[in-house]
């Protein structure tokens, strides 16, 4: 990196987005993605039970945003937003799977045995094909690119990855990662980096920067941690502080933290000043006490337990470690990464550069939307809408979309997050002017006709 560009990064200013820097001068990028983790289940955010020393260390080395948000609290659309810098209603992926058409079997094996459904899945896997994606843009700029872990969009090599753990073929068990999900899961007793070191060696030998999509299937269910980790929580189970289900989840959080520590050690061994490390979670999680499943107001909900995640950005010597309380979004990540790597940012990529101090200071509302788990594909995206939500300053508004609630429409919800971060007191009835103001912001933002434009 030239002295001028380094100074720009330290000050938080945007270098020119010309994309004309030689590939060899661009930084490597490691994108770390947690899977189904509560926003406050980190030591640095005050958790009593989550043991996360490596993530805590990363937070201390990073520009850290504890008030980060995902626009959609479900795995696939959330990851698609990170990949494209677009909201779900814009990129067109709103659910994890296409809804099963009437007349087709609804057994677990239908994904591999019913040709009509396979055709639907393959068509849905092409939804993002015409969108510029982080991986394709980096590949076009000379990066060697590797996919590991969670991945929903079929064959990753069709989406800008020069190498991939996932094959994505549904007739061979491909759905959301297949072979890629083995990274860290197979690493007993300690996390396994799989193909990462060899991939990094090859890129280094070629004089090329590398990009790694590192999305281990953790702490996602099954909550099946190694016994050496679960044993750490047994005393708390016996004391009644945790249920066994909760202990297994927290042990899996620690398992993920170990994986982060292992991959960061590999990056640091090669030179932390040459690599941009980015961290976020795909969506939130609150474990049910009695079993390994998510509770209401967590995953798939518009509440903080579903949509909030810390976001971290680290590059030793180029990014000043500091904590920002400004609400930001994972929609911002693609633009941030591309700008830092001096790769031209297409007009379709939204969000803002999280390394630009002026942009962060002037940040406007953070928006999001919640859809049905099974997308009514290829119907218009609005057909699956359940909620829209917005955070503006201390205020958060949640608007339900009536057609999708068989037991009656939930109420409009308004919260003052500064006084009520866990959303326990709905202030909508006593603040109609705030509801009207925030509703107007949502209506100005949400355009369902924008999908795949």
CSV table of C-alpha atoms in Angstrom, one decimal:
chain,number,residue,atom,x,y,z
A,1,UNK,CA,0.0,0.0,0.0
A,2,UNK,CA,1.3,3.4,-0.9
A,3,UNK,CA,1.9,6.0,1.9
A,4,UNK,CA,-1.0,8.1,0.5
A,5,UNK,CA,-3.4,5.2,0.6
A,6,UNK,CA,-2.2,4.1,4.0
A,7,UNK,CA,-2.8,7.6,5.3
A,8,UNK,CA,-6.3,7.6,3.8
A,9,UNK,CA,-7.1,4.4,5.6
A,10,UNK,CA,-5.8,5.7,8.9
A,11,UNK,CA,-7.9,8.9,8.6
A,12,UNK,CA,-11.0,6.9,7.5
A,13,UNK,CA,-11.2,8.6,4.1
A,14,UNK,CA,-12.1,6.9,0.9
A,15,UNK,CA,-9.2,6.4,-1.6
A,16,UNK,CA,-10.2,6.9,-5.1
A,17,UNK,CA,-12.3,4.0,-6.3
A,18,UNK,CA,-10.5,3.6,-9.6
A,19,UNK,CA,-9.6,0.0,-9.3
A,20,UNK,CA,-6.3,0.6,-11.1
A,21,UNK,CA,-3.9,-0.6,-8.4
A,22,UNK,CA,-1.8,-3.7,-9.4
A,23,UNK,CA,-3.3,-6.8,-7.8
A,24,UNK,CA,0.0,-7.6,-6.0
A,25,UNK,CA,-0.3,-4.3,-4.0
A,26,UNK,CA,-3.9,-5.1,-2.8
A,27,UNK,CA,-4.4,-6.5,0.7
A,28,UNK,CA,-5.6,-10.1,1.3
A,29,UNK,CA,-9.2,-10.4,2.7
A,30,UNK,CA,-10.4,-12.8,5.4
A,31,UNK,CA,-14.2,-12.7,5.8
A,32,UNK,CA,-15.2,-14.6,9.0
A,33,UNK,CA,-18.8,-15.4,9.4
A,34,UNK,CA,-20.4,-16.8,12.5
A,35,UNK,CA,-23.6,-18.8,12.1
A,36,UNK,CA,-26.5,-18.4,14.5
A,37,UNK,CA,-24.9,-16.5,17.4
A,38,UNK,CA,-26.6,-14.0,19.8
A,39,UNK,CA,-25.3,-10.5,19.4
A,40,UNK,CA,-24.2,-10.3,23.1
A,41,UNK,CA,-22.7,-13.8,23.4
A,42,UNK,CA,-19.2,-12.4,23.4
A,43,UNK,CA,-16.9,-11.6,26.3
A,44,UNK,CA,-16.3,-8.1,25.1
A,45,UNK,CA,-20.0,-7.4,25.0
A,46,UNK,CA,-20.5,-8.6,28.6
A,47,UNK,CA,-21.7,-12.2,28.3
A,48,UNK,CA,-21.5,-14.1,31.6
A,49,UNK,CA,-21.3,-17.5,29.9
A,50,UNK,CA,-19.7,-17.1,26.4
A,51,UNK,CA,-15.9,-17.7,26.5
A,52,UNK,CA,-14.6,-15.9,23.5
A,53,UNK,CA,-11.0,-14.9,24.1
A,54,UNK,CA,-10.0,-14.8,20.4
A,55,UNK,CA,-13.0,-12.8,19.3
A,56,UNK,CA,-12.4,-10.5,22.3
A,57,UNK,CA,-8.9,-10.0,21.2
A,58,UNK,CA,-10.0,-9.3,17.6
A,59,UNK,CA,-12.5,-6.7,18.8
A,60,UNK,CA,-9.7,-4.9,20.7
A,61,UNK,CA,-7.6,-4.9,17.5
A,62,UNK,CA,-10.4,-3.8,15.2
A,63,UNK,CA,-12.7,-0.9,14.3
A,64,UNK,CA,-15.6,-2.5,16.1
A,65,UNK,CA,-19.3,-1.7,15.7
A,66,UNK,CA,-21.3,-3.4,18.5
A,67,UNK,CA,-24.5,-2.0,17.0
A,68,UNK,CA,-24.2,-3.8,13.7
A,69,UNK,CA,-27.3,-5.3,12.1
A,70,UNK,CA,-28.2,-7.9,9.4
A,71,UNK,CA,-31.0,-6.8,7.1
A,72,UNK,CA,-32.7,-10.2,7.2
A,73,UNK,CA,-32.3,-12.6,10.2
A,74,UNK,CA,-32.2,-15.8,8.1
A,75,UNK,CA,-29.0,-17.5,6.8
A,76,UNK,CA,-29.4,-17.4,3.1
A,77,UNK,CA,-30.8,-13.9,2.4
A,78,UNK,CA,-28.4,-12.5,5.0
A,79,UNK,CA,-25.3,-14.0,3.4
A,80,UNK,CA,-26.6,-12.9,-0.1
A,81,UNK,CA,-26.7,-9.3,1.2
A,82,UNK,CA,-23.1,-9.6,2.4
A,83,UNK,CA,-22.1,-10.9,-1.0
A,84,UNK,CA,-24.0,-8.3,-3.0
A,85,UNK,CA,-24.3,-5.2,-0.8
A,86,UNK,CA,-28.0,-5.3,-1.5
A,87,UNK,CA,-31.1,-5.9,0.5
A,88,UNK,CA,-33.1,-9.1,0.1
A,89,UNK,CA,-35.9,-7.3,-1.8
A,90,UNK,CA,-33.3,-6.0,-4.2
A,91,UNK,CA,-31.2,-9.1,-4.8
A,92,UNK,CA,-34.2,-11.4,-4.8
A,93,UNK,CA,-33.2,-14.1,-2.3
A,94,UNK,CA,-35.7,-13.8,0.6
A,95,UNK,CA,-35.8,-17.3,2.0
A,96,UNK,CA,-33.6,-20.3,2.5
A,97,UNK,CA,-35.5,-22.6,0.2
A,98,UNK,CA,-38.2,-22.3,-2.5
A,99,UNK,CA,-41.6,-23.2,-1.2
A,100,UNK,CA,-42.7,-26.7,-2.2
A,101,UNK,CA,-45.4,-26.3,-4.9
A,102,UNK,CA,-48.8,-27.8,-4.3
A,103,UNK,CA,-49.0,-31.5,-5.1
A,104,UNK,CA,-45.3,-32.3,-4.4
A,105,UNK,CA,-44.3,-34.4,-1.4
A,106,UNK,CA,-43.1,-32.6,1.7
A,107,UNK,CA,-40.7,-35.2,3.0
A,108,UNK,CA,-37.1,-34.4,3.8
A,109,UNK,CA,-35.9,-36.3,0.8
A,110,UNK,CA,-37.9,-34.3,-1.7
A,111,UNK,CA,-34.9,-32.1,-2.4
A,112,UNK,CA,-33.1,-34.9,-4.2
A,113,UNK,CA,-35.9,-37.1,-5.5
A,114,UNK,CA,-38.5,-34.7,-7.1
A,115,UNK,CA,-37.3,-33.3,-10.4
A,116,UNK,CA,-39.8,-30.4,-10.4
A,117,UNK,CA,-38.4,-29.2,-7.0
A,118,UNK,CA,-34.8,-29.7,-8.1
A,119,UNK,CA,-35.6,-27.4,-11.1
A,120,UNK,CA,-37.0,-24.8,-8.7
A,121,UNK,CA,-33.9,-25.0,-6.5
A,122,UNK,CA,-31.6,-24.7,-9.5
A,123,UNK,CA,-33.4,-21.7,-10.8
A,124,UNK,CA,-33.3,-20.0,-7.3
A,125,UNK,CA,-29.6,-20.7,-7.2
A,126,UNK,CA,-29.2,-18.5,-10.3
A,127,UNK,CA,-31.0,-15.5,-8.8
A,128,UNK,CA,-27.8,-13.7,-7.9
A,129,UNK,CA,-26.0,-14.6,-11.2
A,130,UNK,CA,-26.5,-11.2,-12.8
A,131,UNK,CA,-25.6,-9.2,-9.7
A,132,UNK,CA,-22.0,-8.1,-9.2
A,133,UNK,CA,-20.8,-10.0,-6.1
A,134,UNK,CA,-17.9,-9.4,-3.8
A,135,UNK,CA,-16.3,-12.6,-4.8
A,136,UNK,CA,-16.6,-12.0,-8.6
A,137,UNK,CA,-15.4,-8.4,-8.3
A,138,UNK,CA,-12.3,-9.5,-6.3
A,139,UNK,CA,-11.6,-12.3,-8.7
A,140,UNK,CA,-11.8,-9.9,-11.6
A,141,UNK,CA,-9.3,-7.6,-9.8
A,142,UNK,CA,-6.7,-10.4,-9.7
A,143,UNK,CA,-7.6,-12.1,-6.4
A,144,UNK,CA,-7.4,-15.8,-5.8
A,145,UNK,CA,-10.7,-16.6,-4.0
A,146,UNK,CA,-11.7,-19.5,-1.8
A,147,UNK,CA,-15.1,-20.6,-0.4
A,148,UNK,CA,-15.3,-22.6,2.8
A,149,UNK,CA,-18.2,-23.4,5.1
A,150,UNK,CA,-21.8,-22.2,4.7
A,151,UNK,CA,-22.9,-21.5,1.1
A,152,UNK,CA,-26.3,-21.6,-0.5
A,153,UNK,CA,-26.0,-20.6,-4.1
A,154,UNK,CA,-25.0,-23.8,-5.9
A,155,UNK,CA,-21.5,-24.2,-7.3
A,156,UNK,CA,-19.3,-21.4,-5.8
A,157,UNK,CA,-17.1,-21.4,-8.8
A,158,UNK,CA,-20.0,-19.9,-10.7
A,159,UNK,CA,-19.9,-17.0,-8.3
A,160,UNK,CA,-16.3,-15.8,-8.5
A,161,UNK,CA,-14.5,-18.4,-6.4
A,162,UNK,CA,-11.3,-19.9,-8.0
A,163,UNK,CA,-11.5,-22.7,-5.4
A,164,UNK,CA,-14.2,-24.1,-3.1
A,165,UNK,CA,-14.9,-26.8,-0.6
A,166,UNK,CA,-18.6,-26.8,-1.5
A,167,UNK,CA,-19.8,-28.6,-4.7
A,168,UNK,CA,-23.4,-27.4,-4.4
A,169,UNK,CA,-24.9,-30.3,-6.4
A,170,UNK,CA,-28.3,-31.1,-4.8
A,171,UNK,CA,-28.4,-34.7,-6.0
A,172,UNK,CA,-25.3,-35.3,-4.0
A,173,UNK,CA,-26.5,-33.6,-0.8
A,174,UNK,CA,-25.8,-30.0,-1.7
A,175,UNK,CA,-28.0,-27.5,-0.1
A,176,UNK,CA,-26.1,-25.0,2.1
A,177,UNK,CA,-22.5,-26.1,2.1
A,178,UNK,CA,-22.2,-29.9,1.9
A,179,UNK,CA,-18.4,-30.7,2.0
A,180,UNK,CA,-17.6,-27.1,3.0
A,181,UNK,CA,-19.5,-27.6,6.3
A,182,UNK,CA,-16.8,-30.0,7.4
A,183,UNK,CA,-14.3,-27.2,8.1
A,184,UNK,CA,-13.8,-27.0,11.9
A,185,UNK,CA,-16.5,-29.6,12.4
A,186,UNK,CA,-14.1,-32.3,11.5
A,187,UNK,CA,-11.3,-30.7,13.5
A,188,UNK,CA,-11.2,-32.7,16.6
A,189,UNK,CA,-9.8,-32.1,19.1
A,190,UNK,CA,-8.8,-28.7,17.7
A,191,UNK,CA,-10.1,-26.7,14.7
A,192,UNK,CA,-8.8,-27.7,11.3
A,193,UNK,CA,-8.0,-25.1,8.7
A,194,UNK,CA,-8.7,-27.5,5.9
A,195,UNK,CA,-7.5,-26.2,2.5
A,196,UNK,CA,-6.7,-22.6,3.7
A,197,UNK,CA,-2.9,-22.9,4.2
A,198,UNK,CA,-2.3,-24.5,0.9
A,199,UNK,CA,-4.6,-22.0,-0.8
A,200,UNK,CA,-2.8,-19.1,0.8
A,201,UNK,CA,0.6,-20.6,-0.2
A,202,UNK,CA,-0.5,-20.9,-3.8
A,203,UNK,CA,-1.7,-17.3,-4.0
A,204,UNK,CA,1.5,-16.0,-2.3
A,205,UNK,CA,3.6,-18.0,-4.8
A,206,UNK,CA,1.6,-16.5,-7.7
A,207,UNK,CA,2.1,-13.0,-6.3
A,208,UNK,CA,-1.7,-12.6,-6.0
A,209,UNK,CA,-3.8,-11.4,-3.1
A,210,UNK,CA,-6.3,-13.8,-1.7
A,211,UNK,CA,-9.9,-13.6,-0.5
A,212,UNK,CA,-11.2,-16.3,1.9
A,213,UNK,CA,-15.0,-16.8,2.6
A,214,UNK,CA,-14.6,-18.4,6.0
A,215,UNK,CA,-18.1,-19.5,7.2
A,216,UNK,CA,-17.7,-22.5,9.5
A,217,UNK,CA,-21.1,-24.0,10.5
A,218,UNK,CA,-20.7,-22.8,14.0
A,219,UNK,CA,-22.2,-22.3,16.6
A,220,UNK,CA,-25.1,-23.5,14.5
A,221,UNK,CA,-27.0,-26.7,15.4
A,222,UNK,CA,-26.3,-29.5,15.9
A,223,UNK,CA,-25.0,-28.3,19.2
A,224,UNK,CA,-22.5,-31.2,19.5
A,225,UNK,CA,-19.4,-29.7,21.0
A,226,UNK,CA,-16.3,-31.7,21.9
A,227,UNK,CA,-16.6,-33.2,25.4
A,228,UNK,CA,-13.5,-31.2,26.5
A,229,UNK,CA,-15.4,-28.0,25.9
A,230,UNK,CA,-18.8,-29.1,27.2
A,231,UNK,CA,-17.1,-30.2,30.5
A,232,UNK,CA,-16.2,-26.6,31.2
A,233,UNK,CA,-19.9,-25.8,31.6
A,234,UNK,CA,-21.0,-28.8,33.6
A,235,UNK,CA,-20.6,-27.0,37.0
A,236,UNK,CA,-23.0,-24.3,35.8
A,237,UNK,CA,-25.5,-26.9,34.7
A,238,UNK,CA,-25.3,-28.7,38.1
A,239,UNK,CA,-25.7,-25.3,39.8
A,240,UNK,CA,-28.8,-24.5,37.8
A,241,UNK,CA,-27.2,-21.5,36.0
A,242,UNK,CA,-27.6,-23.2,32.6
A,243,UNK,CA,-29.6,-26.0,31.2
A,244,UNK,CA,-27.8,-28.7,29.3
A,245,UNK,CA,-29.2,-27.3,26.0
A,246,UNK,CA,-27.8,-23.9,26.9
A,247,UNK,CA,-24.4,-25.4,27.9
A,248,UNK,CA,-24.1,-27.2,24.6
A,249,UNK,CA,-24.7,-23.9,22.7
A,250,UNK,CA,-22.1,-22.0,24.7
A,251,UNK,CA,-19.6,-24.8,24.2
A,252,UNK,CA,-20.3,-24.5,20.5
A,253,UNK,CA,-19.7,-20.7,20.7
A,254,UNK,CA,-16.3,-21.5,22.3
A,255,UNK,CA,-15.7,-24.1,19.6
A,256,UNK,CA,-16.2,-21.3,17.0
A,257,UNK,CA,-14.0,-19.0,19.0
A,258,UNK,CA,-11.2,-21.6,18.9
A,259,UNK,CA,-11.6,-21.8,15.1
A,260,UNK,CA,-11.3,-18.0,14.8
A,261,UNK,CA,-8.1,-18.1,16.9
A,262,UNK,CA,-6.7,-20.8,14.6
A,263,UNK,CA,-7.3,-19.0,11.4
A,264,UNK,CA,-6.1,-15.6,12.8
A,265,UNK,CA,-2.9,-17.3,14.0
A,266,UNK,CA,-2.3,-18.4,10.4
A,267,UNK,CA,-3.0,-14.9,9.1
A,268,UNK,CA,-0.8,-13.3,11.7
A,269,UNK,CA,2.0,-15.8,10.9
A,270,UNK,CA,2.0,-14.5,7.3
A,271,UNK,CA,1.8,-10.9,8.3
A,272,UNK,CA,-1.3,-9.2,9.8
A,273,UNK,CA,-0.5,-5.9,8.1
A,274,UNK,CA,-1.2,-7.5,4.7
A,275,UNK,CA,-4.7,-8.8,5.5
A,276,UNK,CA,-8.0,-7.1,6.0
A,277,UNK,CA,-10.0,-9.2,8.5
A,278,UNK,CA,-13.8,-8.7,8.6
A,279,UNK,CA,-16.1,-10.3,11.1
A,280,UNK,CA,-19.9,-10.5,11.3
A,281,UNK,CA,-22.7,-13.1,12.1
A,282,UNK,CA,-25.4,-14.1,9.7
A,283,UNK,CA,-28.2,-13.7,12.2
A,284,UNK,CA,-28.9,-13.9,15.9
A,285,UNK,CA,-29.9,-16.7,18.2
A,286,UNK,CA,-31.4,-17.4,21.6
A,287,UNK,CA,-31.4,-21.0,22.6
A,288,UNK,CA,-34.5,-22.6,24.1
A,289,UNK,CA,-33.7,-23.9,27.6
A,290,UNK,CA,-35.2,-27.3,26.9
A,291,UNK,CA,-33.8,-28.1,23.5
A,292,UNK,CA,-31.3,-26.9,20.8
A,293,UNK,CA,-33.7,-24.7,18.9
A,294,UNK,CA,-34.1,-20.9,18.6
A,295,UNK,CA,-36.5,-19.0,20.8
A,296,UNK,CA,-39.0,-16.4,19.7
A,297,UNK,CA,-37.6,-12.9,19.1
A,298,UNK,CA,-34.3,-14.4,17.9
A,299,UNK,CA,-33.5,-16.0,14.5
A,300,UNK,CA,-36.0,-15.1,11.8
A,301,UNK,CA,-37.5,-12.2,13.9
A,302,UNK,CA,-37.1,-8.5,13.5
A,303,UNK,CA,-36.1,-8.0,17.1
A,304,UNK,CA,-32.6,-7.3,18.4
A,305,UNK,CA,-32.1,-11.0,19.2
A,306,UNK,CA,-32.5,-11.8,15.5
A,307,UNK,CA,-31.0,-8.9,13.6
A,308,UNK,CA,-28.2,-7.5,15.7
A,309,UNK,CA,-24.5,-8.5,15.3
A,310,UNK,CA,-21.2,-7.0,16.1
A,311,UNK,CA,-19.1,-6.0,13.1
A,312,UNK,CA,-15.3,-5.9,13.2
A,313,UNK,CA,-12.7,-4.7,10.7
A,314,UNK,CA,-9.0,-5.2,11.4
A,315,UNK,CA,-5.8,-4.5,9.4
A,316,UNK,CA,-2.8,-4.0,11.5
A,317,UNK,CA,-1.1,-0.6,10.8
A,318,UNK,CA,-3.8,0.5,8.4
A,319,UNK,CA,-7.0,0.6,10.5
A,320,UNK,CA,-7.0,2.3,13.9
A,321,UNK,CA,-8.6,0.1,16.6
A,322,UNK,CA,-11.6,1.9,18.1
A,323,UNK,CA,-15.2,1.3,19.0
A,324,UNK,CA,-18.1,3.0,17.3
A,325,UNK,CA,-21.6,3.0,18.7
A,326,UNK,CA,-23.2,4.1,15.4
A,327,UNK,CA,-25.7,1.5,14.1
A,328,UNK,CA,-24.4,0.0,10.9
A,329,UNK,CA,-25.3,-2.9,8.6
A,330,UNK,CA,-23.8,-5.9,7.0
A,331,UNK,CA,-25.1,-4.4,3.7
A,332,UNK,CA,-22.1,-2.0,4.2
A,333,UNK,CA,-19.5,-4.8,4.1
A,334,UNK,CA,-19.1,-5.3,0.3
A,335,UNK,CA,-18.6,-1.6,-0.3
A,336,UNK,CA,-16.2,-1.3,2.6
A,337,UNK,CA,-14.1,-4.3,1.5
A,338,UNK,CA,-14.0,-3.3,-2.2
A,339,UNK,CA,-13.0,0.3,-1.4
A,340,UNK,CA,-10.3,-0.7,1.0
A,341,UNK,CA,-8.9,-3.0,-1.7
A,342,UNK,CA,-9.1,-0.3,-4.3
A,343,UNK,CA,-11.6,-2.3,-6.4
A,344,UNK,CA,-14.1,-0.2,-8.4
A,345,UNK,CA,-17.6,-0.4,-6.7
A,346,UNK,CA,-20.5,-0.9,-9.1
A,347,UNK,CA,-23.6,1.3,-8.7
A,348,UNK,CA,-25.7,-1.7,-7.7
A,349,UNK,CA,-23.6,-2.2,-4.5
A,350,UNK,CA,-25.2,-0.2,-1.7
A,351,UNK,CA,-24.2,0.6,1.8
A,352,UNK,CA,-21.4,2.9,3.0
A,353,UNK,CA,-17.7,2.5,3.7
A,354,UNK,CA,-17.4,1.7,7.3
A,355,UNK,CA,-13.7,2.9,7.3
A,356,UNK,CA,-14.8,6.4,6.3
A,357,UNK,CA,-15.2,8.5,9.5
A,358,UNK,CA,-17.4,11.1,7.8
A,359,UNK,CA,-19.7,8.5,6.4
A,360,UNK,CA,-20.0,6.7,9.8
A,361,UNK,CA,-20.7,10.0,11.5
A,362,UNK,CA,-23.4,10.9,9.1
A,363,UNK,CA,-25.0,7.5,9.0
A,364,UNK,CA,-28.7,7.5,8.4
A,365,UNK,CA,-31.3,4.9,9.3
A,366,UNK,CA,-30.6,1.2,9.2
A,367,UNK,CA,-33.3,-0.8,7.4
A,368,UNK,CA,-34.3,-4.5,7.4
A,369,UNK,CA,-37.0,-6.9,6.4
A,370,UNK,CA,-38.2,-10.4,7.4
A,371,UNK,CA,-39.7,-12.9,5.0
A,372,UNK,CA,-41.1,-16.4,5.2
A,373,UNK,CA,-38.5,-19.2,5.5
A,374,UNK,CA,-39.6,-20.9,2.3
A,375,UNK,CA,-39.6,-18.3,-0.5
A,376,UNK,CA,-42.7,-18.3,-2.8
A,377,UNK,CA,-40.3,-18.5,-5.7
A,378,UNK,CA,-40.5,-17.3,-8.5
A,379,UNK,CA,-43.4,-15.1,-7.3
A,380,UNK,CA,-42.7,-11.4,-6.5
A,381,UNK,CA,-40.6,-10.9,-3.4
A,382,UNK,CA,-43.4,-9.0,-1.7
A,383,UNK,CA,-45.4,-12.2,-1.6
A,384,UNK,CA,-43.3,-13.5,1.3
A,385,UNK,CA,-42.9,-10.4,3.3
A,386,UNK,CA,-43.7,-10.6,7.1
A,387,UNK,CA,-42.0,-7.5,8.7
A,388,UNK,CA,-40.2,-4.4,7.8
A,389,UNK,CA,-38.1,-2.6,10.4
A,390,UNK,CA,-35.9,0.5,10.8
A,391,UNK,CA,-33.4,1.8,13.4
A,392,UNK,CA,-32.9,5.6,13.4
A,393,UNK,CA,-30.9,6.9,16.3
A,394,UNK,CA,-32.4,5.5,19.5
A,395,UNK,CA,-35.7,4.6,17.9
A,396,UNK,CA,-36.6,1.3,16.3
A,397,UNK,CA,-39.9,0.6,14.5
A,398,UNK,CA,-41.2,-2.8,13.5
A,399,UNK,CA,-44.1,-3.0,11.0
A,400,UNK,CA,-45.9,-6.3,10.4
A,401,UNK,CA,-47.3,-7.3,7.0
A,402,UNK,CA,-50.8,-8.6,7.6
A,403,UNK,CA,-51.3,-11.4,5.0
A,404,UNK,CA,-48.8,-13.7,6.6
A,405,UNK,CA,-50.2,-14.1,10.1
A,406,UNK,CA,-53.0,-16.7,10.5
A,407,UNK,CA,-53.5,-15.9,14.2
A,408,UNK,CA,-53.9,-12.2,13.7
A,409,UNK,CA,-51.6,-9.4,12.8
A,410,UNK,CA,-49.0,-8.6,15.5
A,411,UNK,CA,-48.9,-5.0,16.7
A,412,UNK,CA,-46.8,-2.3,15.4
A,413,UNK,CA,-43.8,-2.0,17.7
A,414,UNK,CA,-41.7,1.0,18.7
A,415,UNK,CA,-38.8,0.9,21.0
A,416,UNK,CA,-36.3,3.4,22.5
A,417,UNK,CA,-33.2,1.2,22.3
A,418,UNK,CA,-31.1,3.5,24.4
A,419,UNK,CA,-33.4,2.9,27.4
A,420,UNK,CA,-34.7,-0.5,26.4
A,421,UNK,CA,-32.2,-2.5,24.4
A,422,UNK,CA,-34.1,-5.8,24.9
A,423,UNK,CA,-37.3,-4.3,23.6
A,424,UNK,CA,-39.6,-5.0,26.5
A,425,UNK,CA,-41.8,-1.8,26.4
A,426,UNK,CA,-43.7,-1.1,23.2
A,427,UNK,CA,-44.1,2.7,22.9
A,428,UNK,CA,-46.0,2.8,19.6
A,429,UNK,CA,-49.4,3.9,21.1
A,430,UNK,CA,-47.9,6.8,23.1
A,431,UNK,CA,-45.6,8.0,20.2
A,432,UNK,CA,-47.8,8.2,17.1
A,433,UNK,CA,-45.6,10.9,15.6
A,434,UNK,CA,-42.5,8.8,15.8
A,435,UNK,CA,-44.4,5.9,14.3
A,436,UNK,CA,-45.5,8.1,11.4
A,437,UNK,CA,-42.0,9.5,10.8
A,438,UNK,CA,-40.3,6.1,10.8
A,439,UNK,CA,-43.1,4.5,8.7
A,440,UNK,CA,-42.4,7.2,6.1
A,441,UNK,CA,-38.7,6.3,6.1
A,442,UNK,CA,-39.6,2.7,5.6
A,443,UNK,CA,-42.0,3.4,2.7
A,444,UNK,CA,-39.4,5.6,1.0
A,445,UNK,CA,-36.7,2.8,1.3
A,446,UNK,CA,-38.7,-0.3,0.5
A,447,UNK,CA,-39.3,-0.8,-3.2
A,448,UNK,CA,-40.2,-4.5,-4.1
A,449,UNK,CA,-40.0,-3.7,-7.8
A,450,UNK,CA,-36.2,-3.3,-7.4
A,451,UNK,CA,-35.5,-7.1,-7.3
A,452,UNK,CA,-32.7,-8.0,-9.7
A,453,UNK,CA,-32.7,-4.5,-11.3
